[in-house]
């Protein structure tokens, strides 16, 4: 669903896409930056992911290939929600969450838009999975995975900045969990 008729839906780029493709051309021509000012200084992950996608597959900067890069990244939501669901309620819940992510209109249509906001969604799901895993296991690796995902996510889209608030909430939940007495 992420790639079906990608050239036709959505069919026309908007001004944001034009500005992003200009910034993407500059990046591919060697002008590296943290923020890209042609597009109002949005966070850099979108540009670097798309540039890597295009370079790896030897594709030109074109609207359909920019959409393909976003759709490919949007596929990461499926395993991320499977992991979070399985951690929360077992394999059945994980499969249901992954199924909704794979076939749901909202995640699929967002992944096909070629906009920077889609990149925050799978990363937020990975943060949620890592924190749920940490709550159950109490291991350092899960908390480090959450930290790495948060660091990447902060380079995606401005609303992702609320996601780090999940960390103190998870710590409060762990402190109030009776099973953790003696392991605080």
PDB file of C-alpha atoms in Angstrom:
ATOM      1  CA  UNK A   1       0.000   0.000   0.000  1.00  0.00           C
ATOM      2  CA  UNK A   2       2.866   2.363   0.647  1.00  0.00           C
ATOM      3  CA  UNK A   3       4.075   2.168  -2.950  1.00  0.00           C
ATOM      4  CA  UNK A   4       0.917   1.407  -4.971  1.00  0.00           C
ATOM      5  CA  UNK A   5       0.368   4.108  -7.617  1.00  0.00           C
ATOM      6  CA  UNK A   6       2.898   6.308  -5.852  1.00  0.00           C
ATOM      7  CA  UNK A   7       3.406   8.392  -8.988  1.00  0.00           C
ATOM      8  CA  UNK A   8      -0.299   9.240  -9.096  1.00  0.00           C
ATOM      9  CA  UNK A   9      -1.334   9.718  -5.481  1.00  0.00           C
ATOM     10  CA  UNK A  10      -0.676  12.421  -4.414  1.00  0.00           C
ATOM     11  CA  UNK A  11      -0.059  13.566  -7.959  1.00  0.00           C
ATOM     12  CA  UNK A  12       1.108  17.171  -7.646  1.00  0.00           C
ATOM     13  CA  UNK A  13       3.809  18.631  -5.453  1.00  0.00           C
ATOM     14  CA  UNK A  14       3.120  21.755  -3.426  1.00  0.00           C
ATOM     15  CA  UNK A  15       5.502  24.636  -2.778  1.00  0.00           C
ATOM     16  CA  UNK A  16       6.992  22.806   0.237  1.00  0.00           C
ATOM     17  CA  UNK A  17       8.030  19.957  -2.041  1.00  0.00           C
ATOM     18  CA  UNK A  18       9.660  22.334  -4.518  1.00  0.00           C
ATOM     19  CA  UNK A  19      11.646  24.024  -1.750  1.00  0.00           C
ATOM     20  CA  UNK A  20      12.628  20.673  -0.256  1.00  0.00           C
ATOM     21  CA  UNK A  21      13.831  19.395  -3.617  1.00  0.00           C
ATOM     22  CA  UNK A  22      15.952  22.536  -4.073  1.00  0.00           C
ATOM     23  CA  UNK A  23      17.465  21.985  -0.622  1.00  0.00           C
ATOM     24  CA  UNK A  24      17.971  18.326  -1.484  1.00  0.00           C
ATOM     25  CA  UNK A  25      19.850  19.260  -4.662  1.00  0.00           C
ATOM     26  CA  UNK A  26      22.120  21.536  -2.613  1.00  0.00           C
ATOM     27  CA  UNK A  27      22.780  18.712  -0.159  1.00  0.00           C
ATOM     28  CA  UNK A  28      23.604  16.281  -2.961  1.00  0.00           C
ATOM     29  CA  UNK A  29      25.908  18.898  -4.474  1.00  0.00           C
ATOM     30  CA  UNK A  30      27.923  18.998  -1.237  1.00  0.00           C
ATOM     31  CA  UNK A  31      26.371  21.811   0.824  1.00  0.00           C
ATOM     32  CA  UNK A  32      25.821  20.099   4.151  1.00  0.00           C
ATOM     33  CA  UNK A  33      23.948  21.770   6.944  1.00  0.00           C
ATOM     34  CA  UNK A  34      21.952  21.267  10.073  1.00  0.00           C
ATOM     35  CA  UNK A  35      18.998  23.356   8.923  1.00  0.00           C
ATOM     36  CA  UNK A  36      17.952  24.054   5.379  1.00  0.00           C
ATOM     37  CA  UNK A  37      16.883  27.656   5.023  1.00  0.00           C
ATOM     38  CA  UNK A  38      15.138  27.348   1.675  1.00  0.00           C
ATOM     39  CA  UNK A  39      12.488  25.445   3.560  1.00  0.00           C
ATOM     40  CA  UNK A  40      12.186  27.664   6.630  1.00  0.00           C
ATOM     41  CA  UNK A  41      14.915  25.871   8.535  1.00  0.00           C
ATOM     42  CA  UNK A  42      13.195  22.542   9.172  1.00  0.00           C
ATOM     43  CA  UNK A  43      15.123  19.765  10.886  1.00  0.00           C
ATOM     44  CA  UNK A  44      17.683  17.887   8.775  1.00  0.00           C
ATOM     45  CA  UNK A  45      16.762  14.202   9.057  1.00  0.00           C
ATOM     46  CA  UNK A  46      14.310  14.313   6.145  1.00  0.00           C
ATOM     47  CA  UNK A  47      16.959  15.677   3.790  1.00  0.00           C
ATOM     48  CA  UNK A  48      19.734  13.323   4.840  1.00  0.00           C
ATOM     49  CA  UNK A  49      17.487  10.248   4.678  1.00  0.00           C
ATOM     50  CA  UNK A  50      16.192  11.203   1.230  1.00  0.00           C
ATOM     51  CA  UNK A  51      19.691  12.021  -0.036  1.00  0.00           C
ATOM     52  CA  UNK A  52      20.990   8.657   1.187  1.00  0.00           C
ATOM     53  CA  UNK A  53      18.010   6.880  -0.406  1.00  0.00           C
ATOM     54  CA  UNK A  54      18.568   8.603  -3.747  1.00  0.00           C
ATOM     55  CA  UNK A  55      22.339   8.075  -3.689  1.00  0.00           C
ATOM     56  CA  UNK A  56      22.064   4.413  -2.686  1.00  0.00           C
ATOM     57  CA  UNK A  57      19.617   3.649  -5.501  1.00  0.00           C
ATOM     58  CA  UNK A  58      21.223   6.074  -8.006  1.00  0.00           C
ATOM     59  CA  UNK A  59      17.964   7.972  -8.460  1.00  0.00           C
ATOM     60  CA  UNK A  60      17.516  11.600  -9.551  1.00  0.00           C
ATOM     61  CA  UNK A  61      15.859  14.283  -7.433  1.00  0.00           C
ATOM     62  CA  UNK A  62      12.272  13.905  -8.592  1.00  0.00           C
ATOM     63  CA  UNK A  63       8.969  14.172  -6.758  1.00  0.00           C
ATOM     64  CA  UNK A  64       8.123  10.475  -7.130  1.00  0.00           C
ATOM     65  CA  UNK A  65      11.504   9.402  -5.714  1.00  0.00           C
ATOM     66  CA  UNK A  66      11.205  11.811  -2.791  1.00  0.00           C
ATOM     67  CA  UNK A  67       7.797  10.218  -2.083  1.00  0.00           C
ATOM     68  CA  UNK A  68       9.386   6.761  -2.391  1.00  0.00           C
ATOM     69  CA  UNK A  69      12.027   7.677   0.198  1.00  0.00           C
ATOM     70  CA  UNK A  70       9.357   8.842   2.639  1.00  0.00           C
ATOM     71  CA  UNK A  71       7.197   5.776   1.956  1.00  0.00           C
ATOM     72  CA  UNK A  72      10.184   3.485   2.563  1.00  0.00           C
ATOM     73  CA  UNK A  73      10.868   5.130   5.917  1.00  0.00           C
ATOM     74  CA  UNK A  74       7.156   4.982   6.757  1.00  0.00           C
ATOM     75  CA  UNK A  75       7.355   1.190   6.512  1.00  0.00           C
ATOM     76  CA  UNK A  76       9.412   1.245   9.724  1.00  0.00           C
ATOM     77  CA  UNK A  77       6.190   1.998  11.586  1.00  0.00           C
ATOM     78  CA  UNK A  78       5.030  -1.593  11.020  1.00  0.00           C
ATOM     79  CA  UNK A  79       7.849  -3.324  12.981  1.00  0.00           C
ATOM     80  CA  UNK A  80       7.948  -0.487  15.523  1.00  0.00           C
ATOM     81  CA  UNK A  81       4.275  -0.921  16.400  1.00  0.00           C
ATOM     82  CA  UNK A  82       4.638  -4.703  16.372  1.00  0.00           C
ATOM     83  CA  UNK A  83       7.429  -4.453  18.946  1.00  0.00           C
ATOM     84  CA  UNK A  84       5.519  -1.967  21.114  1.00  0.00           C
ATOM     85  CA  UNK A  85       2.312  -4.013  20.925  1.00  0.00           C
ATOM     86  CA  UNK A  86       4.092  -7.288  21.651  1.00  0.00           C
ATOM     87  CA  UNK A  87       5.857  -5.706  24.608  1.00  0.00           C
ATOM     88  CA  UNK A  88       2.600  -4.335  25.943  1.00  0.00           C
ATOM     89  CA  UNK A  89       0.253  -7.270  25.369  1.00  0.00           C
ATOM     90  CA  UNK A  90       1.938 -10.145  23.586  1.00  0.00           C
ATOM     91  CA  UNK A  91       2.280 -11.314  20.012  1.00  0.00           C
ATOM     92  CA  UNK A  92      -1.443 -10.954  19.227  1.00  0.00           C
ATOM     93  CA  UNK A  93      -1.509  -7.286  20.147  1.00  0.00           C
ATOM     94  CA  UNK A  94       1.770  -6.754  18.296  1.00  0.00           C
ATOM     95  CA  UNK A  95       0.357  -8.304  15.121  1.00  0.00           C
ATOM     96  CA  UNK A  96      -2.836  -6.274  15.397  1.00  0.00           C
ATOM     97  CA  UNK A  97      -0.897  -3.036  15.842  1.00  0.00           C
ATOM     98  CA  UNK A  98       1.404  -3.910  12.934  1.00  0.00           C
ATOM     99  CA  UNK A  99      -1.604  -4.748  10.769  1.00  0.00           C
ATOM    100  CA  UNK A 100      -3.254  -1.417  11.497  1.00  0.00           C
ATOM    101  CA  UNK A 101       0.011   0.337  10.663  1.00  0.00           C
ATOM    102  CA  UNK A 102       0.416  -1.596   7.412  1.00  0.00           C
ATOM    103  CA  UNK A 103      -3.144  -1.135   6.140  1.00  0.00           C
ATOM    104  CA  UNK A 104      -4.405   1.931   7.957  1.00  0.00           C
ATOM    105  CA  UNK A 105      -5.323   4.925   5.841  1.00  0.00           C
ATOM    106  CA  UNK A 106      -3.684   7.453   8.166  1.00  0.00           C
ATOM    107  CA  UNK A 107      -0.156   5.978   8.414  1.00  0.00           C
ATOM    108  CA  UNK A 108      -0.055   4.948   4.753  1.00  0.00           C
ATOM    109  CA  UNK A 109      -1.312   8.286   3.424  1.00  0.00           C
ATOM    110  CA  UNK A 110       1.139  10.190   5.624  1.00  0.00           C
ATOM    111  CA  UNK A 111       4.035   8.049   4.456  1.00  0.00           C
ATOM    112  CA  UNK A 112       3.200   8.866   0.834  1.00  0.00           C
ATOM    113  CA  UNK A 113       3.147  12.653   1.301  1.00  0.00           C
ATOM    114  CA  UNK A 114       6.918  13.273   1.055  1.00  0.00           C
ATOM    115  CA  UNK A 115       6.793  15.651   4.002  1.00  0.00           C
ATOM    116  CA  UNK A 116       9.068  15.803   7.034  1.00  0.00           C
ATOM    117  CA  UNK A 117       6.356  15.089   9.595  1.00  0.00           C
ATOM    118  CA  UNK A 118       6.151  11.402   8.727  1.00  0.00           C
ATOM    119  CA  UNK A 119       9.662  10.702   9.987  1.00  0.00           C
ATOM    120  CA  UNK A 120       8.779  11.352  13.623  1.00  0.00           C
ATOM    121  CA  UNK A 121       6.028   8.712  13.780  1.00  0.00           C
ATOM    122  CA  UNK A 122       8.047   5.445  13.497  1.00  0.00           C
ATOM    123  CA  UNK A 123      10.776   6.842  15.732  1.00  0.00           C
ATOM    124  CA  UNK A 124       8.243   7.766  18.426  1.00  0.00           C
ATOM    125  CA  UNK A 125       6.902   4.199  18.230  1.00  0.00           C
ATOM    126  CA  UNK A 126      10.433   2.832  18.717  1.00  0.00           C
ATOM    127  CA  UNK A 127      10.879   5.093  21.760  1.00  0.00           C
ATOM    128  CA  UNK A 128       7.617   3.776  23.176  1.00  0.00           C
ATOM    129  CA  UNK A 129       8.740   0.189  22.586  1.00  0.00           C
ATOM    130  CA  UNK A 130      12.136   0.765  24.227  1.00  0.00           C
ATOM    131  CA  UNK A 131      10.567   2.400  27.288  1.00  0.00           C
ATOM    132  CA  UNK A 132       7.963  -0.366  27.636  1.00  0.00           C
ATOM    133  CA  UNK A 133      10.747  -2.923  27.361  1.00  0.00           C
ATOM    134  CA  UNK A 134      12.761  -1.070  29.995  1.00  0.00           C
ATOM    135  CA  UNK A 135       9.762  -1.005  32.332  1.00  0.00           C
ATOM    136  CA  UNK A 136       9.437  -4.783  32.029  1.00  0.00           C
ATOM    137  CA  UNK A 137      13.117  -5.755  32.054  1.00  0.00           C
ATOM    138  CA  UNK A 138      14.843  -2.870  33.776  1.00  0.00           C
ATOM    139  CA  UNK A 139      17.863  -3.288  31.507  1.00  0.00           C
ATOM    140  CA  UNK A 140      20.239  -0.557  30.498  1.00  0.00           C
ATOM    141  CA  UNK A 141      20.168  -1.471  26.787  1.00  0.00           C
ATOM    142  CA  UNK A 142      16.473  -0.661  26.470  1.00  0.00           C
ATOM    143  CA  UNK A 143      16.962   2.748  28.033  1.00  0.00           C
ATOM    144  CA  UNK A 144      19.951   3.421  25.777  1.00  0.00           C
ATOM    145  CA  UNK A 145      17.866   2.405  22.730  1.00  0.00           C
ATOM    146  CA  UNK A 146      15.218   4.901  23.812  1.00  0.00           C
ATOM    147  CA  UNK A 147      17.884   7.584  24.138  1.00  0.00           C
ATOM    148  CA  UNK A 148      19.308   6.908  20.672  1.00  0.00           C
ATOM    149  CA  UNK A 149      15.819   6.954  19.146  1.00  0.00           C
ATOM    150  CA  UNK A 150      15.040  10.230  20.932  1.00  0.00           C
ATOM    151  CA  UNK A 151      18.281  11.768  19.638  1.00  0.00           C
ATOM    152  CA  UNK A 152      17.389  10.801  16.064  1.00  0.00           C
ATOM    153  CA  UNK A 153      13.775  11.838  16.522  1.00  0.00           C
ATOM    154  CA  UNK A 154      14.718  15.322  17.655  1.00  0.00           C
ATOM    155  CA  UNK A 155      16.194  15.855  14.184  1.00  0.00           C
ATOM    156  CA  UNK A 156      12.908  14.961  12.477  1.00  0.00           C
ATOM    157  CA  UNK A 157       9.995  17.265  13.208  1.00  0.00           C
ATOM    158  CA  UNK A 158       9.250  19.887  15.846  1.00  0.00           C
ATOM    159  CA  UNK A 159       6.276  18.116  17.550  1.00  0.00           C
ATOM    160  CA  UNK A 160       8.598  15.191  18.360  1.00  0.00           C
ATOM    161  CA  UNK A 161       9.983  17.368  21.148  1.00  0.00           C
ATOM    162  CA  UNK A 162       7.190  16.139  23.429  1.00  0.00           C
ATOM    163  CA  UNK A 163       8.443  12.517  23.175  1.00  0.00           C
ATOM    164  CA  UNK A 164      11.328  12.946  25.691  1.00  0.00           C
ATOM    165  CA  UNK A 165       8.653  13.619  28.320  1.00  0.00           C
ATOM    166  CA  UNK A 166       7.908   9.879  28.117  1.00  0.00           C
ATOM    167  CA  UNK A 167      11.210   9.176  29.891  1.00  0.00           C
ATOM    168  CA  UNK A 168      10.360  10.808  33.257  1.00  0.00           C
ATOM    169  CA  UNK A 169       6.857   9.315  32.992  1.00  0.00           C
ATOM    170  CA  UNK A 170       8.404   5.871  32.545  1.00  0.00           C
ATOM    171  CA  UNK A 171      10.718   6.478  35.516  1.00  0.00           C
ATOM    172  CA  UNK A 172       7.724   7.506  37.672  1.00  0.00           C
ATOM    173  CA  UNK A 173       5.886   4.367  36.580  1.00  0.00           C
ATOM    174  CA  UNK A 174       8.940   2.266  37.453  1.00  0.00           C
ATOM    175  CA  UNK A 175       9.263   3.897  40.876  1.00  0.00           C
ATOM    176  CA  UNK A 176       5.647   3.113  41.675  1.00  0.00           C
ATOM    177  CA  UNK A 177       5.828  -0.505  40.461  1.00  0.00           C
ATOM    178  CA  UNK A 178       5.824  -2.971  43.367  1.00  0.00           C
ATOM    179  CA  UNK A 179       7.751  -5.547  41.331  1.00  0.00           C
ATOM    180  CA  UNK A 180      10.725  -3.186  41.237  1.00  0.00           C
ATOM    181  CA  UNK A 181      11.225  -2.870  44.979  1.00  0.00           C
ATOM    182  CA  UNK A 182      14.886  -3.321  45.685  1.00  0.00           C
ATOM    183  CA  UNK A 183      15.824  -2.669  42.038  1.00  0.00           C
ATOM    184  CA  UNK A 184      15.126   1.053  41.993  1.00  0.00           C
TER     185      UNK A 184
END
